[in-house]
PDB file of C-alpha atoms and ligand atoms in Angstrom:
ATOM      1  CA  MET A   1     -18.359  -9.631  20.398  1.00 44.00           C
ATOM      2  CA  ALA A   2     -18.043  -7.949  24.033  1.00 46.00           C
ATOM      3  CA  GLY A   3     -14.309  -9.150  24.309  1.00 48.00           C
ATOM      4  CA  TYR A   4     -13.676  -7.667  20.925  1.00 49.00           C
ATOM      5  CA  VAL A   5     -15.061  -4.170  21.581  1.00 49.00           C
ATOM      6  CA  ARG A   6     -13.101  -4.289  24.824  1.00 48.00           C
ATOM      7  CA  ARG A   7      -9.770  -4.924  22.898  1.00 52.00           C
ATOM      8  CA  MET A   8     -10.438  -2.234  20.635  1.00 51.00           C
ATOM      9  CA  SER A   9     -10.816   0.613  23.325  1.00 50.00           C
ATOM     10  CA  GLU A  10      -7.422  -0.271  25.087  1.00 57.00           C
ATOM     11  CA  GLN A  11      -4.818   2.288  25.000  1.00 61.00           C
ATOM     12  CA  PRO A  12      -2.740   1.087  21.523  1.00 63.00           C
ATOM     13  CA  THR A  13       0.362  -0.817  22.415  1.00 71.00           C
ATOM     14  CA  PRO A  14       3.790   1.111  22.192  1.00 73.00           C
ATOM     15  CA  PRO A  15       5.831   0.816  19.314  1.00 82.00           C
ATOM     16  CA  ALA A  16       8.090  -2.266  19.660  1.00 90.00           C
ATOM     17  CA  PRO A  17      12.029  -1.748  21.066  1.00 96.00           C
ATOM     18  CA  LEU A  18      14.223  -1.126  18.198  1.00 98.00           C
ATOM     19  CA  GLU A  19      17.481  -3.772  17.759  1.00 98.00           C
ATOM     20  CA  PRO A  20      20.485  -1.877  17.082  1.00 98.00           C
ATOM     21  CA  LEU A  21      21.983  -2.762  13.848  1.00 97.00           C
ATOM     22  CA  PRO A  22      25.547  -4.483  13.469  1.00 97.00           C
ATOM     23  CA  GLU A  23      28.767  -2.505  12.917  1.00 97.00           C
ATOM     24  CA  ASP A  24      31.281  -5.183  12.602  1.00 96.00           C
ATOM     25  CA  TRP A  25      31.504  -4.449   8.657  1.00 98.00           C
ATOM     26  CA  GLU A  26      33.568  -2.425   6.303  1.00 98.00           C
ATOM     27  CA  ARG A  27      31.590  -1.220   3.308  1.00 98.00           C
ATOM     28  CA  ALA A  28      28.579  -0.338   2.106  1.00 98.00           C
ATOM     29  CA  LEU A  29      26.779   0.275  -0.836  1.00 98.00           C
ATOM     30  CA  ALA A  30      23.430   2.770  -0.684  1.00 98.00           C
ATOM     31  CA  VAL A  31      21.225   2.360  -4.031  1.00 98.00           C
ATOM     32  CA  VAL A  32      18.175   4.779  -4.033  1.00 98.00           C
ATOM     33  CA  ALA A  33      15.946   6.275  -6.952  1.00 98.00           C
ATOM     34  CA  HIS A  34      16.687   9.527  -6.593  1.00 97.00           C
ATOM     35  CA  PRO A  35      18.969  12.448  -4.932  1.00 97.00           C
ATOM     36  CA  ASP A  36      17.364  13.229  -1.480  1.00 95.00           C
ATOM     37  CA  ASP A  37      16.249   9.744  -0.704  1.00 97.00           C
ATOM     38  CA  LEU A  38      18.877   9.201   1.445  1.00 98.00           C
ATOM     39  CA  GLU A  39      18.525  12.211   3.236  1.00 97.00           C
ATOM     40  CA  PHE A  40      15.118  11.583   4.876  1.00 94.00           C
ATOM     41  CA  GLY A  41      16.813   9.715   7.716  1.00 93.00           C
ATOM     42  CA  ALA A  42      19.656   7.371   6.415  1.00 98.00           C
ATOM     43  CA  ALA A  43      22.519  10.228   6.256  1.00 98.00           C
ATOM     44  CA  ALA A  44      22.771  10.624   9.905  1.00 98.00           C
ATOM     45  CA  ALA A  45      23.528   7.110  10.108  1.00 98.00           C
ATOM     46  CA  ILE A  46      25.909   6.981   7.483  1.00 98.00           C
ATOM     47  CA  ALA A  47      27.583   9.905   9.003  1.00 98.00           C
ATOM     48  CA  ARG A  48      27.974   7.542  12.031  1.00 98.00           C
ATOM     49  CA  TRP A  49      29.557   4.946   9.909  1.00 98.00           C
ATOM     50  CA  THR A  50      32.146   7.001   8.002  1.00 98.00           C
ATOM     51  CA  ARG A  51      33.176   8.656  11.316  1.00 98.00           C
ATOM     52  CA  GLN A  52      34.045   4.931  12.174  1.00 98.00           C
ATOM     53  CA  GLY A  53      36.031   4.437   9.065  1.00 98.00           C
ATOM     54  CA  LYS A  54      33.482   2.553   7.252  1.00 98.00           C
ATOM     55  CA  GLN A  55      33.580   3.167   3.391  1.00 98.00           C
ATOM     56  CA  VAL A  56      29.981   4.204   2.120  1.00 98.00           C
ATOM     57  CA  VAL A  57      29.386   4.496  -1.681  1.00 98.00           C
ATOM     58  CA  TYR A  58      26.278   6.165  -3.108  1.00 98.00           C
ATOM     59  CA  CYS A  59      24.400   5.024  -6.257  1.00 98.00           C
ATOM     60  CA  MET A  60      21.645   7.096  -7.677  1.00 98.00           C
ATOM     61  CA  VAL A  61      19.465   5.249  -9.869  1.00 98.00           C
ATOM     62  CA  THR A  62      17.944   8.071 -11.634  1.00 98.00           C
ATOM     63  CA  SER A  63      19.525  12.116 -11.188  1.00 98.00           C
ATOM     64  CA  GLY A  64      15.838  13.325  -9.646  1.00 96.00           C
ATOM     65  CA  GLU A  65      15.365  15.245 -13.018  1.00 96.00           C
ATOM     66  CA  ALA A  66      11.666  14.872 -13.066  1.00 95.00           C
ATOM     67  CA  GLY A  67      11.581  16.186  -9.381  1.00 91.00           C
ATOM     68  CA  ILE A  68      11.166  19.912  -9.566  1.00 91.00           C
ATOM     69  CA  ASP A  69       8.115  21.092 -11.589  1.00 90.00           C
ATOM     70  CA  GLY A  70       9.209  24.811 -12.285  1.00 91.00           C
ATOM     71  CA  ILE A  71      12.737  23.087 -13.570  1.00 93.00           C
ATOM     72  CA  GLU A  72      13.041  21.479 -16.777  1.00 96.00           C
ATOM     73  CA  PRO A  73      14.766  18.111 -16.793  1.00 96.00           C
ATOM     74  CA  ALA A  74      17.837  18.965 -18.169  1.00 96.00           C
ATOM     75  CA  ARG A  75      18.923  21.858 -15.947  1.00 96.00           C
ATOM     76  CA  ALA A  76      17.474  20.188 -12.799  1.00 95.00           C
ATOM     77  CA  ARG A  77      19.770  17.110 -13.413  1.00 97.00           C
ATOM     78  CA  GLU A  78      22.524  19.303 -13.097  1.00 97.00           C
ATOM     79  CA  LEU A  79      21.602  20.995 -10.068  1.00 96.00           C
ATOM     80  CA  ARG A  80      20.229  17.825  -8.418  1.00 97.00           C
ATOM     81  CA  GLU A  81      23.662  15.843  -9.107  1.00 98.00           C
ATOM     82  CA  ALA A  82      25.623  18.743  -7.793  1.00 98.00           C
ATOM     83  CA  GLU A  83      23.484  18.809  -4.563  1.00 97.00           C
ATOM     84  CA  GLN A  84      23.722  15.080  -4.178  1.00 98.00           C
ATOM     85  CA  ILE A  85      27.442  15.100  -4.257  1.00 98.00           C
ATOM     86  CA  GLU A  86      27.710  17.873  -1.728  1.00 98.00           C
ATOM     87  CA  SER A  87      25.108  16.211   0.581  1.00 98.00           C
ATOM     88  CA  ALA A  88      27.099  13.034   0.264  1.00 98.00           C
ATOM     89  CA  ARG A  89      30.365  14.822   1.119  1.00 98.00           C
ATOM     90  CA  ILE A  90      28.796  16.140   4.304  1.00 98.00           C
ATOM     91  CA  VAL A  91      28.119  12.908   5.714  1.00 98.00           C
ATOM     92  CA  GLY A  92      31.958  11.701   4.741  1.00 98.00           C
ATOM     93  CA  VAL A  93      30.948  10.107   1.019  1.00 98.00           C
ATOM     94  CA  ASP A  94      33.215  10.693  -1.732  1.00 97.00           C
ATOM     95  CA  ALA A  95      31.773   8.668  -4.345  1.00 97.00           C
ATOM     96  CA  VAL A  96      28.326   9.060  -5.869  1.00 98.00           C
ATOM     97  CA  ASP A  97      27.468   7.019  -8.745  1.00 98.00           C
ATOM     98  CA  PHE A  98      24.527   8.023 -11.403  1.00 98.00           C
ATOM     99  CA  LEU A  99      23.047   5.373 -13.516  1.00 98.00           C
ATOM    100  CA  GLY A 100      21.105   7.954 -15.431  1.00 98.00           C
ATOM    101  CA  LEU A 101      17.746   5.909 -15.832  1.00 98.00           C
ATOM    102  CA  PRO A 102      14.788   7.965 -16.181  1.00 98.00           C
ATOM    103  CA  ASP A 103      13.072   9.539 -12.954  1.00 98.00           C
ATOM    104  CA  GLY A 104       9.431   8.859 -12.737  1.00 97.00           C
ATOM    105  CA  ILE A 105       8.957   6.066 -14.571  1.00 98.00           C
ATOM    106  CA  LEU A 106      11.317   2.874 -13.489  1.00 98.00           C
ATOM    107  CA  GLU A 107      10.161  -0.419 -13.932  1.00 98.00           C
ATOM    108  CA  TYR A 108      10.779  -2.931 -11.386  1.00 98.00           C
ATOM    109  CA  GLY A 109      12.227  -6.294 -13.726  1.00 98.00           C
ATOM    110  CA  VAL A 110      15.379  -7.454 -15.118  1.00 98.00           C
ATOM    111  CA  ALA A 111      16.698  -4.484 -16.768  1.00 98.00           C
ATOM    112  CA  LEU A 112      17.035  -2.542 -13.447  1.00 98.00           C
ATOM    113  CA  ARG A 113      18.441  -5.670 -11.311  1.00 98.00           C
ATOM    114  CA  ARG A 114      21.101  -6.027 -14.045  1.00 98.00           C
ATOM    115  CA  ALA A 115      22.409  -2.391 -13.569  1.00 98.00           C
ATOM    116  CA  ILE A 116      22.237  -2.692  -9.508  1.00 98.00           C
ATOM    117  CA  ALA A 117      23.830  -5.931  -9.974  1.00 98.00           C
ATOM    118  CA  GLU A 118      26.780  -4.451 -11.974  1.00 98.00           C
ATOM    119  CA  VAL A 119      27.332  -1.677  -9.453  1.00 98.00           C
ATOM    120  CA  VAL A 120      27.181  -4.330  -6.518  1.00 98.00           C
ATOM    121  CA  ARG A 121      30.016  -6.341  -8.522  1.00 98.00           C
ATOM    122  CA  ARG A 122      31.964  -3.081  -8.858  1.00 98.00           C
ATOM    123  CA  HIS A 123      31.928  -2.055  -5.254  1.00 98.00           C
ATOM    124  CA  ARG A 124      31.665  -5.495  -3.342  1.00 98.00           C
ATOM    125  CA  PRO A 125      29.935  -4.322  -0.094  1.00 98.00           C
ATOM    126  CA  GLN A 126      29.032  -6.312   2.493  1.00 98.00           C
ATOM    127  CA  ILE A 127      25.903  -4.311   3.642  1.00 98.00           C
ATOM    128  CA  VAL A 128      23.354  -2.897   0.732  1.00 98.00           C
ATOM    129  CA  ILE A 129      21.330   0.151   1.962  1.00 98.00           C
ATOM    130  CA  THR A 130      18.296   1.234   0.263  1.00 98.00           C
ATOM    131  CA  ASN A 131      15.048   3.124   0.809  1.00 97.00           C
ATOM    132  CA  ASN A 132      11.440   1.663   2.064  1.00 98.00           C
ATOM    133  CA  PHE A 133       9.843  -0.313  -0.697  1.00 98.00           C
ATOM    134  CA  ARG A 134       6.717  -0.933   1.256  1.00 98.00           C
ATOM    135  CA  ASP A 135       3.619   0.226  -0.161  1.00 97.00           C
ATOM    136  CA  THR A 136       3.182   3.117   2.362  1.00 97.00           C
ATOM    137  CA  TRP A 137       5.532   4.816   4.697  1.00 94.00           C
ATOM    138  CA  GLY A 138       3.135   3.561   7.288  1.00 91.00           C
ATOM    139  CA  GLY A 139      -0.554   4.972   7.706  1.00 88.00           C
ATOM    140  CA  GLN A 140      -2.047   6.053   4.740  1.00 90.00           C
ATOM    141  CA  ALA A 141       1.263   7.850   3.130  1.00 94.00           C
ATOM    142  CA  LEU A 142       1.777   6.225  -0.053  1.00 96.00           C
ATOM    143  CA  ASN A 143       5.281   5.411  -1.307  1.00 97.00           C
ATOM    144  CA  GLN A 144       6.392   6.385  -4.878  1.00 97.00           C
ATOM    145  CA  ALA A 145       6.833   3.962  -7.754  1.00 98.00           C
ATOM    146  CA  ASP A 146      10.399   4.623  -8.235  1.00 98.00           C
ATOM    147  CA  HIS A 147      11.297   3.703  -4.746  1.00 98.00           C
ATOM    148  CA  ILE A 148       9.270   0.553  -4.623  1.00 98.00           C
ATOM    149  CA  ALA A 149      10.946  -0.744  -7.913  1.00 98.00           C
ATOM    150  CA  VAL A 150      14.348   0.138  -6.746  1.00 98.00           C
ATOM    151  CA  GLY A 151      14.045  -1.344  -3.479  1.00 98.00           C
ATOM    152  CA  LYS A 152      12.640  -4.530  -4.799  1.00 98.00           C
ATOM    153  CA  ALA A 153      15.466  -4.859  -7.467  1.00 98.00           C
ATOM    154  CA  THR A 154      18.164  -3.982  -5.088  1.00 98.00           C
ATOM    155  CA  LEU A 155      17.353  -6.613  -3.130  1.00 98.00           C
ATOM    156  CA  ASP A 156      17.051  -9.367  -6.036  1.00 98.00           C
ATOM    157  CA  ALA A 157      20.407  -7.446  -7.373  1.00 98.00           C
ATOM    158  CA  ALA A 158      22.316  -8.134  -4.146  1.00 98.00           C
ATOM    159  CA  ARG A 159      21.783 -11.812  -4.607  1.00 97.00           C
ATOM    160  CA  ASP A 160      22.286 -11.902  -8.649  1.00 98.00           C
ATOM    161  CA  ALA A 161      25.671 -10.601  -8.108  1.00 98.00           C
ATOM    162  CA  GLY A 162      26.957 -13.436  -6.647  1.00 97.00           C
ATOM    163  CA  ASN A 163      25.718 -15.725  -9.512  1.00 98.00           C
ATOM    164  CA  ARG A 164      28.071 -15.830 -12.351  1.00 98.00           C
ATOM    165  CA  TRP A 165      25.545 -16.917 -14.592  1.00 98.00           C
ATOM    166  CA  VAL A 166      23.109 -14.372 -14.019  1.00 98.00           C
ATOM    167  CA  PHE A 167      24.164 -11.054 -16.156  1.00 98.00           C
ATOM    168  CA  PRO A 168      27.272 -13.416 -17.366  1.00 98.00           C
ATOM    169  CA  GLU A 169      28.324 -10.695 -19.909  1.00 98.00           C
ATOM    170  CA  GLN A 170      29.260  -8.574 -16.734  1.00 98.00           C
ATOM    171  CA  VAL A 171      31.495 -11.314 -15.740  1.00 98.00           C
ATOM    172  CA  GLU A 172      33.145 -11.586 -19.032  1.00 98.00           C
ATOM    173  CA  ALA A 173      33.906  -7.934 -19.107  1.00 98.00           C
ATOM    174  CA  GLY A 174      35.979  -8.512 -16.295  1.00 98.00           C
ATOM    175  CA  LEU A 175      33.538  -7.947 -13.143  1.00 98.00           C
ATOM    176  CA  GLU A 176      33.876 -11.118 -10.480  1.00 98.00           C
ATOM    177  CA  PRO A 177      30.905 -12.207  -8.870  1.00 98.00           C
ATOM    178  CA  TRP A 178      30.267 -10.917  -5.645  1.00 98.00           C
ATOM    179  CA  ASP A 179      28.371 -12.778  -3.119  1.00 96.00           C
ATOM    180  CA  ASP A 180      29.083 -11.361   0.261  1.00 96.00           C
ATOM    181  CA  VAL A 181      26.257  -9.300   0.381  1.00 97.00           C
ATOM    182  CA  ALA A 182      25.298 -10.171   4.365  1.00 97.00           C
ATOM    183  CA  ALA A 183      22.055  -8.118   4.351  1.00 97.00           C
ATOM    184  CA  VAL A 184      19.935  -5.397   2.624  1.00 98.00           C
ATOM    185  CA  TRP A 185      18.923  -2.591   5.006  1.00 98.00           C
ATOM    186  CA  ALA A 186      15.901  -0.543   4.064  1.00 98.00           C
ATOM    187  CA  SER A 187      15.686   2.647   5.414  1.00 98.00           C
ATOM    188  CA  GLY A 188      12.579   4.498   6.573  1.00 95.00           C
ATOM    189  CA  SER A 189      10.109   1.295   6.343  1.00 97.00           C
ATOM    190  CA  PRO A 190       7.155   1.251   8.307  1.00 95.00           C
ATOM    191  CA  GLN A 191       8.524  -2.233   9.121  1.00 96.00           C
ATOM    192  CA  GLY A 192      11.601  -1.131  10.525  1.00 96.00           C
ATOM    193  CA  THR A 193      12.849  -3.393  13.424  1.00 97.00           C
ATOM    194  CA  HIS A 194      16.256  -2.138  13.961  1.00 98.00           C
ATOM    195  CA  GLY A 195      17.816   1.164  14.495  1.00 98.00           C
ATOM    196  CA  VAL A 196      21.042   3.276  14.501  1.00 98.00           C
ATOM    197  CA  ASP A 197      21.824   5.888  17.275  1.00 98.00           C
ATOM    198  CA  VAL A 198      22.277   8.931  15.259  1.00 98.00           C
ATOM    199  CA  THR A 199      22.729  11.318  18.429  1.00 98.00           C
ATOM    200  CA  ASP A 200      26.194  12.314  17.654  1.00 98.00           C
ATOM    201  CA  THR A 201      25.625  12.595  13.994  1.00 98.00           C
ATOM    202  CA  PHE A 202      21.905  14.074  13.715  1.00 98.00           C
ATOM    203  CA  ALA A 203      23.544  17.726  12.808  1.00 98.00           C
ATOM    204  CA  ALA A 204      25.109  15.991   9.817  1.00 98.00           C
ATOM    205  CA  GLY A 205      22.359  14.517   8.472  1.00 98.00           C
ATOM    206  CA  VAL A 206      20.318  17.951   8.434  1.00 98.00           C
ATOM    207  CA  ALA A 207      23.131  19.783   6.826  1.00 98.00           C
ATOM    208  CA  SER A 208      23.018  16.876   4.275  1.00 98.00           C
ATOM    209  CA  LEU A 209      19.410  17.493   3.669  1.00 97.00           C
ATOM    210  CA  ALA A 210      19.860  21.213   3.665  1.00 95.00           C
ATOM    211  CA  ALA A 211      22.183  20.452   0.788  1.00 96.00           C
ATOM    212  CA  HIS A 212      19.448  19.857  -1.663  1.00 95.00           C
ATOM    213  CA  LYS A 213      18.253  23.380  -1.313  1.00 92.00           C
ATOM    214  CA  ALA A 214      16.979  23.525  -5.323  1.00 88.00           C
ATOM    215  CA  TYR A 215      14.617  20.430  -4.498  1.00 89.00           C
ATOM    216  CA  ILE A 216      13.400  21.774  -1.244  1.00 90.00           C
ATOM    217  CA  ASP A 217      12.827  25.343  -2.565  1.00 88.00           C
ATOM    218  CA  GLY A 218      11.033  23.497  -5.523  1.00 87.00           C
ATOM    219  CA  LEU A 219       8.697  21.605  -3.107  1.00 83.00           C
ATOM    220  CA  GLY A 220       7.017  24.805  -2.389  1.00 82.00           C
ATOM    221  CA  TRP A 221       6.235  23.697   1.098  1.00 81.00           C
ATOM    222  CA  ALA A 222       6.187  26.950   3.025  1.00 75.00           C
ATOM    223  CA  ASP A 223       8.814  27.408   5.971  1.00 84.00           C
ATOM    224  CA  PHE A 224      10.225  23.679   5.578  1.00 90.00           C
ATOM    225  CA  ASP A 225      12.545  23.103   8.331  1.00 93.00           C
ATOM    226  CA  PRO A 226      14.852  20.227   7.802  1.00 94.00           C
ATOM    227  CA  GLU A 227      16.048  19.894  11.280  1.00 96.00           C
ATOM    228  CA  GLU A 228      12.545  20.354  12.499  1.00 95.00           C
ATOM    229  CA  PHE A 229      11.266  17.430  10.196  1.00 93.00           C
ATOM    230  CA  LEU A 230      14.143  15.307  10.837  1.00 97.00           C
ATOM    231  CA  GLU A 231      13.966  15.563  14.466  1.00 97.00           C
ATOM    232  CA  GLY A 232      10.398  14.578  15.028  1.00 95.00           C
ATOM    233  CA  TRP A 233      11.283  11.216  13.349  1.00 95.00           C
ATOM    234  CA  ALA A 234      14.504  10.617  15.270  1.00 98.00           C
ATOM    235  CA  ARG A 235      13.096  11.423  18.537  1.00 98.00           C
ATOM    236  CA  GLN A 236      10.148   8.600  18.029  1.00 96.00           C
ATOM    237  CA  ALA A 237      12.997   6.265  16.690  1.00 97.00           C
ATOM    238  CA  GLY A 238      15.276   7.203  19.596  1.00 98.00           C
ATOM    239  CA  THR A 239      12.614   6.436  22.221  1.00 97.00           C
ATOM    240  CA  ARG A 240      12.240   2.656  20.675  1.00 97.00           C
ATOM    241  CA  LEU A 241      16.003   2.311  20.707  1.00 98.00           C
ATOM    242  CA  GLY A 242      16.605   3.900  24.442  1.00 98.00           C
ATOM    243  CA  VAL A 243      18.766   6.872  23.090  1.00 98.00           C
ATOM    244  CA  PRO A 244      18.033  10.638  22.334  1.00 98.00           C
ATOM    245  CA  LEU A 245      18.185  10.343  18.470  1.00 98.00           C
ATOM    246  CA  ALA A 246      17.568   7.259  16.065  1.00 98.00           C
ATOM    247  CA  THR A 247      16.723   6.007  12.622  1.00 98.00           C
ATOM    248  CA  THR A 248      15.392   2.840  11.682  1.00 98.00           C
ATOM    249  CA  PHE A 249      15.691   0.228   9.093  1.00 98.00           C
ATOM    250  CA  GLU A 250      13.984  -2.742   8.018  1.00 98.00           C
ATOM    251  CA  VAL A 251      16.656  -5.599   7.307  1.00 98.00           C
ATOM    252  CA  PHE A 252      16.571  -8.240   4.978  1.00 97.00           C
ATOM    253  CA  PRO A 253      19.463 -10.929   5.743  1.00 96.00           C
ATOM    254  CA  PHE A 254      21.180 -13.122   3.164  1.00 92.00           C
ATOM    255  CA  GLY A 255      21.982 -16.665   3.773  1.00 76.00           C
ATOM    256  CA  TRP A 256      20.303 -19.162   5.815  1.00 64.00           C
ATOM    257  CA  GLY A 257      18.739 -19.638   9.677  1.00 49.00           C
ATOM    258  CA  ASN A 258      19.850 -16.117  10.566  1.00 48.00           C
TER     259      ASN A 258
HETATM  260 ZN1  LIG B   1      12.441   9.719  -3.913  1.00 78.30          ZN
END
């Protein structure tokens, strides 16, 4: 018991160093539940990659229409789709797919996997990006049900896409199976082990979040400052990667033994 007590009173160990993510790829697909999900961390990394000439496509599973308490869903959908398209443009992304599934009540399962596998087969990415789908953001900050459903379904769908006998109606309709996804990367996971240096593209990431103006106003967080908010996280991650500013990802590699 004495040893246990002594260990508990020692300084907490500093967070583990982050490994840089590979950048030897050309096409990524980012699949998230809501407009704004990519802008709380991943967008600055996406800006870096598009500046390197990589192609990144966004897919929003919902249009975030249930996300603004004071605005009814039909109007919120229009506002949020427009804000997401602008937000994507700021970080060099010209293509944003909206699947139109219902915001707030997504269910993990075959239907969601089917919808996402179809998008993977259409865009044929080497890397698939999604949001944290662990139960929390770290500590006690609970994750949201749509994020968890979409992250899990995206991980499955990235593999489903390669099997012609899974969702074969898509193959019959002319989409080829796609089995070249090397990994799924989940942004903002509390179990993130990898990082991206966003020192040069941090400002684009901030502008990309600020583009969600109706949403941010609707949150009712007095004086929410996108730059201040993102900078706190980016500095912490930067320390772990050995650069001024970074963002984190949890990596789910496909294939065997890597
Ligand atoms: Zn969300």
